XYZ file of N, CA and C in Angstrom:
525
model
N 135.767 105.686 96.603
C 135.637 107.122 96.554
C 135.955 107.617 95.166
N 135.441 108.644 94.855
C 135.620 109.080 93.064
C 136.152 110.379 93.624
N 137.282 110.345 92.615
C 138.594 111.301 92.465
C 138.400 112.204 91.529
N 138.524 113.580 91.418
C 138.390 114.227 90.269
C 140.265 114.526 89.861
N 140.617 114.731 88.617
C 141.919 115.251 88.503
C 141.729 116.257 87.644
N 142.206 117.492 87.993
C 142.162 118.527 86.962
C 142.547 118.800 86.188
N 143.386 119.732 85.295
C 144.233 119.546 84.320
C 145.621 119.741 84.420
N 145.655 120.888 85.932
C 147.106 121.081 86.386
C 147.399 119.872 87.279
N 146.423 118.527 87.734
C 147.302 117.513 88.257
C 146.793 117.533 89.560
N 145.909 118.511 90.325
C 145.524 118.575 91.321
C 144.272 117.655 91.379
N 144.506 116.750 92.583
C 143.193 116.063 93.135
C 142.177 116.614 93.887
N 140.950 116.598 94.172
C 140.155 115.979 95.176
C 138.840 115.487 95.272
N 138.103 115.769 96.363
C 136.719 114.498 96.169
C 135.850 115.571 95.193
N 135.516 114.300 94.913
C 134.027 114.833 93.745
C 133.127 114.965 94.431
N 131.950 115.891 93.908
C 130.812 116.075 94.516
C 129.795 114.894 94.872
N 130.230 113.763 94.388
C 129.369 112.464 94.563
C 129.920 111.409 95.728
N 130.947 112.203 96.919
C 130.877 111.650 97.580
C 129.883 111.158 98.756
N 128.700 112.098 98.798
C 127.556 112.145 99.268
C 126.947 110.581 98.705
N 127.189 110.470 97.681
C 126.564 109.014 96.934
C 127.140 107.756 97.075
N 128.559 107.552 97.757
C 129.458 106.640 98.065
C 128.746 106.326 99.536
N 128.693 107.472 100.627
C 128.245 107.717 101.760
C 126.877 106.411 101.981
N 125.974 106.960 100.812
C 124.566 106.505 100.982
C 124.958 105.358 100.600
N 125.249 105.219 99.713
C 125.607 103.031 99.542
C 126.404 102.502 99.953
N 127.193 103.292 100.687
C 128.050 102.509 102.168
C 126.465 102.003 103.415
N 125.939 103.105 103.277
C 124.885 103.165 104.427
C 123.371 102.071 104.075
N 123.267 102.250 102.690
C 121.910 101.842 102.638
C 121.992 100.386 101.872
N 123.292 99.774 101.408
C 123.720 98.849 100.622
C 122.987 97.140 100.734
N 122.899 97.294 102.495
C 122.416 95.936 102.874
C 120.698 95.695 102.597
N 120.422 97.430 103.136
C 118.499 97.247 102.928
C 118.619 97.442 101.381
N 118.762 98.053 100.626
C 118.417 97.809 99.224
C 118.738 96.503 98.487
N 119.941 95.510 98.850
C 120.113 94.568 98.342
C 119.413 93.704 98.842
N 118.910 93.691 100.478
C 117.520 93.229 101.029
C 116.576 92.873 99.611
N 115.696 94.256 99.792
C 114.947 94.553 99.178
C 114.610 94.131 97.223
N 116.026 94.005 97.180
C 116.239 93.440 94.935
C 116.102 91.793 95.842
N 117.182 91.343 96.854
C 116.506 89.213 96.669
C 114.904 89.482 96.887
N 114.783 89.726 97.529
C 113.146 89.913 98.014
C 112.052 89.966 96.397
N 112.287 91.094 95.637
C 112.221 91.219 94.392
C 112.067 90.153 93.805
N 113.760 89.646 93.545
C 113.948 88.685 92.761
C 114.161 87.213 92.977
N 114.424 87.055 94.244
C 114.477 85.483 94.951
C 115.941 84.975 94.692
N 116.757 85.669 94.208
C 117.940 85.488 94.067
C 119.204 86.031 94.358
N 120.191 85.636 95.221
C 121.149 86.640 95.575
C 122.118 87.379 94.484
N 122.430 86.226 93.264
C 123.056 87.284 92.201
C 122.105 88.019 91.478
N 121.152 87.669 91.053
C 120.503 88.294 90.495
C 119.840 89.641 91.200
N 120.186 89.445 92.422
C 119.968 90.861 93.428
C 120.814 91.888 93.116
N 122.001 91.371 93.691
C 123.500 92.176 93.212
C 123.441 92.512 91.357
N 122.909 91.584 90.683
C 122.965 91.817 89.310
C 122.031 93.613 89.557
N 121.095 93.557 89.899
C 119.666 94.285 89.745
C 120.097 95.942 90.726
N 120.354 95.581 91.895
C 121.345 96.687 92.857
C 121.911 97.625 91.885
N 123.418 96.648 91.364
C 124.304 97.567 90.678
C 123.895 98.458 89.589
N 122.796 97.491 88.898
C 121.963 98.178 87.363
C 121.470 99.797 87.990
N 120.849 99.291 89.131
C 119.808 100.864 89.860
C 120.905 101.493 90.132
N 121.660 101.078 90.738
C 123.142 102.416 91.318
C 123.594 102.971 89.749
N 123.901 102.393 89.136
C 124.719 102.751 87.719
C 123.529 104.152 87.505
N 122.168 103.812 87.302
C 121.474 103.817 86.551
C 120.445 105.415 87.309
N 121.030 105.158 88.572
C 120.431 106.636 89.581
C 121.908 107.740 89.632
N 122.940 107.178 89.644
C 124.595 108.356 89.699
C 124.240 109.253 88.687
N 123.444 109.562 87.454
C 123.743 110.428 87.065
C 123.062 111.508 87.285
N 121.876 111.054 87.660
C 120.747 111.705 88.838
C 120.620 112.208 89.959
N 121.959 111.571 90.524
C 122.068 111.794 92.018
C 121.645 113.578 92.526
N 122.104 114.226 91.921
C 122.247 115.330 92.779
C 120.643 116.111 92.754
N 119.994 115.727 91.632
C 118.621 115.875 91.866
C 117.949 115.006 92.662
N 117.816 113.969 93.090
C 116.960 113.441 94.121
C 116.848 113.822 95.610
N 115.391 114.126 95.025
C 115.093 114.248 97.100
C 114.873 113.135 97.820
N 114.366 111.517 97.554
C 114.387 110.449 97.962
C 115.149 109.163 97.490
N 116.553 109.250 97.622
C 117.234 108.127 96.610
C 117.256 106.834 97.320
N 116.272 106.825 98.306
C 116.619 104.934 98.495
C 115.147 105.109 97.914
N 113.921 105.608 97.973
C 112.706 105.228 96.927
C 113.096 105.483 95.440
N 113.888 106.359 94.858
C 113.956 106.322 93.671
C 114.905 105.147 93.280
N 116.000 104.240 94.003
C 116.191 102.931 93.867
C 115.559 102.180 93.805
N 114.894 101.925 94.506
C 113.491 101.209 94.446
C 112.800 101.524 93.413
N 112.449 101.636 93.175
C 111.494 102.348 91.696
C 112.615 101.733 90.404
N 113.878 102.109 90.749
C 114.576 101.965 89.344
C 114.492 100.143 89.426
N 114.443 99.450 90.594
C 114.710 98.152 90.963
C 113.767 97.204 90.317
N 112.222 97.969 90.494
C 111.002 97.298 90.062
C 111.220 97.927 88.581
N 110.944 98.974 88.120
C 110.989 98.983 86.918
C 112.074 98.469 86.119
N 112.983 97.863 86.481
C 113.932 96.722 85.944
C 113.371 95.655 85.529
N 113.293 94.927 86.963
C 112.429 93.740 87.194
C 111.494 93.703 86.098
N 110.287 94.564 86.033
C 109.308 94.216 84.723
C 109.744 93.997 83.490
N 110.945 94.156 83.316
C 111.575 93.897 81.950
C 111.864 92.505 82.081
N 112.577 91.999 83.040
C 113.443 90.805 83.898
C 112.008 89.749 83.434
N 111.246 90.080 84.110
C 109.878 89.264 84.378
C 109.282 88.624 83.028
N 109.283 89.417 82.208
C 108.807 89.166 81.072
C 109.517 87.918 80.351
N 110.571 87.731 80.837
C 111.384 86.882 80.216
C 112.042 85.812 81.660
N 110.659 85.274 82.277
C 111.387 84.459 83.179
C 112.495 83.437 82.990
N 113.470 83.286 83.687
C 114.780 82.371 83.528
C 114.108 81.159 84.290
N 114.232 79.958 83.770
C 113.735 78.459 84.792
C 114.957 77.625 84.579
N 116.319 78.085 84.519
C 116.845 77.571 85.244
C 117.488 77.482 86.116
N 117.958 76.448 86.910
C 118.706 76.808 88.121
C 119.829 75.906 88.534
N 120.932 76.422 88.308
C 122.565 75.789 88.374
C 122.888 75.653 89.793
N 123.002 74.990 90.267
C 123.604 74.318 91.390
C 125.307 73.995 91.233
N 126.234 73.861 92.629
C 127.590 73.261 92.136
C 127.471 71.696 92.409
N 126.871 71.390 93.893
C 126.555 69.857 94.248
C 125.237 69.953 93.939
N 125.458 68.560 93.408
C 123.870 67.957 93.216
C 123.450 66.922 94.562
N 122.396 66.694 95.055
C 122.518 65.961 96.045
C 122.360 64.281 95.720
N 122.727 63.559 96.624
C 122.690 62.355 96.295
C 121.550 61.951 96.159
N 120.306 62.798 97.492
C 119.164 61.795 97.098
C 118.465 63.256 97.939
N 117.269 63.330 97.685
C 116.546 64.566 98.271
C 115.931 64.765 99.569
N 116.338 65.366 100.055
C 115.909 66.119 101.360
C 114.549 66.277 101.829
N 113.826 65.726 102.621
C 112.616 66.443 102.818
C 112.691 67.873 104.334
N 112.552 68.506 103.402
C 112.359 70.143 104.633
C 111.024 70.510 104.632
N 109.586 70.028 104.773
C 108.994 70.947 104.937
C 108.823 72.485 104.744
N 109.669 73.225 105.644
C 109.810 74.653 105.525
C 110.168 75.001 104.320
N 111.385 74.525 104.181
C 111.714 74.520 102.416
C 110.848 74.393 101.095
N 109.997 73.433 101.385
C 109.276 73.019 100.379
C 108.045 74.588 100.530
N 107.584 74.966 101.468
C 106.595 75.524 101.851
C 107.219 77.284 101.285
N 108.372 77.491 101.655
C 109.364 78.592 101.219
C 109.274 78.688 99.488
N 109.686 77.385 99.496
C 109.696 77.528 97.614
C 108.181 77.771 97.040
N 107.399 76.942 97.657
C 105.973 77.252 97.388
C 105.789 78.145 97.189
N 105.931 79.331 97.796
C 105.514 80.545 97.803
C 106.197 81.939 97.446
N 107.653 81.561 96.801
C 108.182 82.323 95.832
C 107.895 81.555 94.731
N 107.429 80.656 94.861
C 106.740 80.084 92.896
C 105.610 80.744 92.802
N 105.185 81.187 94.102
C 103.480 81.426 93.809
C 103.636 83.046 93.494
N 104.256 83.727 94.545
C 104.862 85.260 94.467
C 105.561 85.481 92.980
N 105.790 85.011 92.309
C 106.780 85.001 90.779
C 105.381 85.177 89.860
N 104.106 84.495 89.989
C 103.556 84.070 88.973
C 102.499 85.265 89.166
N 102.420 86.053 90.173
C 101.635 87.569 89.975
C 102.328 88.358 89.120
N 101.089 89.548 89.027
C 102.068 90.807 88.355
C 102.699 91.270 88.503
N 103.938 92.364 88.249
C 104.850 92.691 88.529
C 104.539 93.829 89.831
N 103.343 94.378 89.540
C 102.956 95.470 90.757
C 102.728 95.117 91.807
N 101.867 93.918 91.639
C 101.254 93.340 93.231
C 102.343 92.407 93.749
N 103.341 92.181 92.788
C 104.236 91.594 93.729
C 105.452 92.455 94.183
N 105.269 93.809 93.468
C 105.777 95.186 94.036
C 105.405 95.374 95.825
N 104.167 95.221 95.527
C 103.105 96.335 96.675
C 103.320 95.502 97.418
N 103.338 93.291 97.452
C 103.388 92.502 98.887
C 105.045 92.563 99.488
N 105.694 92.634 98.820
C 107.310 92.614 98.632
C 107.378 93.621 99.806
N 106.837 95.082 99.309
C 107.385 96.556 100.044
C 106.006 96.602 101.124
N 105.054 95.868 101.006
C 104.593 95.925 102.625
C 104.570 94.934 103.669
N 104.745 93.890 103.144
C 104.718 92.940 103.739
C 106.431 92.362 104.178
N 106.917 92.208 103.434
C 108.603 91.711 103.802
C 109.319 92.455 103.691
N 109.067 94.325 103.479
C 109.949 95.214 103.963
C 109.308 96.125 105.238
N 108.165 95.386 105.366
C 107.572 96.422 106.322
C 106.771 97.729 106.130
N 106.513 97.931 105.117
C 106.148 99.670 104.967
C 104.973 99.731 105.310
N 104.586 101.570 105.472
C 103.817 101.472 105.631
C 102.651 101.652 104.036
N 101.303 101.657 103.807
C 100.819 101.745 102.783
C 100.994 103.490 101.916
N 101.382 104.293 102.376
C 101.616 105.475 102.293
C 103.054 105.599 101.719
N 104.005 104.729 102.162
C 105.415 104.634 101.987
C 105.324 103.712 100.386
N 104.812 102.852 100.897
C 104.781 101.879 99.048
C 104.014 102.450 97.877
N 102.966 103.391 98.250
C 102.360 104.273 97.475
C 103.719 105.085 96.443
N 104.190 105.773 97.807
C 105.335 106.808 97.153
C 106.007 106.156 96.552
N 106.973 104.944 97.352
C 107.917 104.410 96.168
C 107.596 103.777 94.911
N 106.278 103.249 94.452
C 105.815 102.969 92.963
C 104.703 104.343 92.567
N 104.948 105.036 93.042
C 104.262 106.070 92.474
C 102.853 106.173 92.235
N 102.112 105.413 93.080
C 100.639 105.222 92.918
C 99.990 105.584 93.941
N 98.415 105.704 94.140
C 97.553 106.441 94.793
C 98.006 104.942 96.120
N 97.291 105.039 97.285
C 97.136 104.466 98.703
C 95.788 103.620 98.506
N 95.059 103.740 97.323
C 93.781 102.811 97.234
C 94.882 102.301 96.436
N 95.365 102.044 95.643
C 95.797 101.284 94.300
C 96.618 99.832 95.786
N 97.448 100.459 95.881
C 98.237 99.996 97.037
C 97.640 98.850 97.804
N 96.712 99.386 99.227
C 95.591 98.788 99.634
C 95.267 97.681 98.545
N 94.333 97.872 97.780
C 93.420 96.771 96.554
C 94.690 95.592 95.786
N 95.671 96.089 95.467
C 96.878 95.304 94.868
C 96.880 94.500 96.294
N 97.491 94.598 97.491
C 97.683 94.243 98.305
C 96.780 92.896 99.003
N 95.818 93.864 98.633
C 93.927 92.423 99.228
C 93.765 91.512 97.860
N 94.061 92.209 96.644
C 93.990 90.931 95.342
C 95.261 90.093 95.759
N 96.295 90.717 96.110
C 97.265 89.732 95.738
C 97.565 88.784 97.081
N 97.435 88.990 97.893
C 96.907 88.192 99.539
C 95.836 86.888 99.234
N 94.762 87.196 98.354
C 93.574 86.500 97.684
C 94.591 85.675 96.950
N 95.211 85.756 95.816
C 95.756 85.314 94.773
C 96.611 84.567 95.362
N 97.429 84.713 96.435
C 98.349 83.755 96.835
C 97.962 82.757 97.880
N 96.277 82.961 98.642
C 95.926 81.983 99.164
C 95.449 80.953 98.369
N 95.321 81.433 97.109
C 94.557 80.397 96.022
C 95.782 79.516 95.456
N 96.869 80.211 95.244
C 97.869 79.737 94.799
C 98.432 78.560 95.425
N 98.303 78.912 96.788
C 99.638 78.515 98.344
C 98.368 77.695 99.399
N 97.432 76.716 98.545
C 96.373 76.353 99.717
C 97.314 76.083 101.087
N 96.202 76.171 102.328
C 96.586 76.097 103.673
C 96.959 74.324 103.194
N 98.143 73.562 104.345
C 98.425 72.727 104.567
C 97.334 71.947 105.336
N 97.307 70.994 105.237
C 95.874 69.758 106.346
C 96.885 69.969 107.626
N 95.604 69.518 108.218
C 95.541 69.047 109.863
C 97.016 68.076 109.932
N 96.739 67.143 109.193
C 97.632 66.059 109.260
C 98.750 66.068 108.622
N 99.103 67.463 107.417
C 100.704 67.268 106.993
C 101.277 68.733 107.893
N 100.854 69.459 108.798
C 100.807 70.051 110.001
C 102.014 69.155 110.767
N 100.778 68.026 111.133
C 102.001 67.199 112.410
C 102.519 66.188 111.943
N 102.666 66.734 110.307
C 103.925 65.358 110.019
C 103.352 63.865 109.705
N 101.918 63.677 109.578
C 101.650 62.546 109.417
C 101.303 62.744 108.021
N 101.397 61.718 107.036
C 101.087 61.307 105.370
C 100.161 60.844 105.282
């Protein structure tokens, strides 16, 4: 909670307790929404806190502050993107490697989701693995409902090309 102190010594809440409220409330879907983004849980929390810092001084003007998070989240990200990080620190290393299927098929396709543009992997992110509707992802990147739609059908295209279907036979496990 943020405290104001005056000059005679007297406390109380600041007008931004309304803003403590909302990221008590909305903390889990927006940090949802940055791994989803970014495929990474710190780098979620890294990306979260940047948009909270980065919307408080704004707060009292917004009429939509979980889309204008969003917005501050992706327009982060395109900075982020430009400068992909490839590596990846582990604490155990394993002795010898795992075969998961699902796993392998999971990673597949945040390698493939990483290597679009930053928009269309805006537009599959917020309709597809947050659910929205095309009207809703419009608003939160600020673009028309055709842009949306067309990003959406290129980048669906782009990741079947990316992510070919699996055979008949690595299906049921046979090599």
């Amino acid at each position: 909670m943020f405290v104001r102190v005056d000059t005679r010594g007297e406390t109380g809440p600041m007008p931004d307790d309304d803003f403590e409220a909302f990221v008590q409330q909305r903390y889990t879907a927006l940090l949802r929404t940055a791994y989803l983004l970014c495929g990474s849980r710190d780098r979620a929390e890294d990306l979260l806190q940047n948009a909270l810092a980065a919307a408080l001084p704004k707060w009292r003007r917004m009429d939509h502050p979980e889309a204008y998070l969003r917005r501050i989240m992706i327009n982060q990200l395109a900075n982020v993107w430009r400068r992909p990080i490839r590596e990846i620190v582990t604490a155990v290393l394993p002795d010898r490697p795992g075969h998961d299927p699902a796993i392998e098929d999971r990673d597949e396709l945040w390698s493939a989701l990483r290597r679009l543009p930053v928009r269309m992997r805006a537009v599959l992110v917020l309709r597809y693995w947050e659910d929205r509707s095309e009207q809703e992802t419009a608003q939160i990147l600020g673009v028309s409902v055709g842009t949306v739609k067309s990003h959406a059908s290129r980048g669906l295209d782009r990741l079947r090309e990316l992510v070919p279907e699996p055979s008949m036979a690595t299906r049921n496990g046979e090599n």
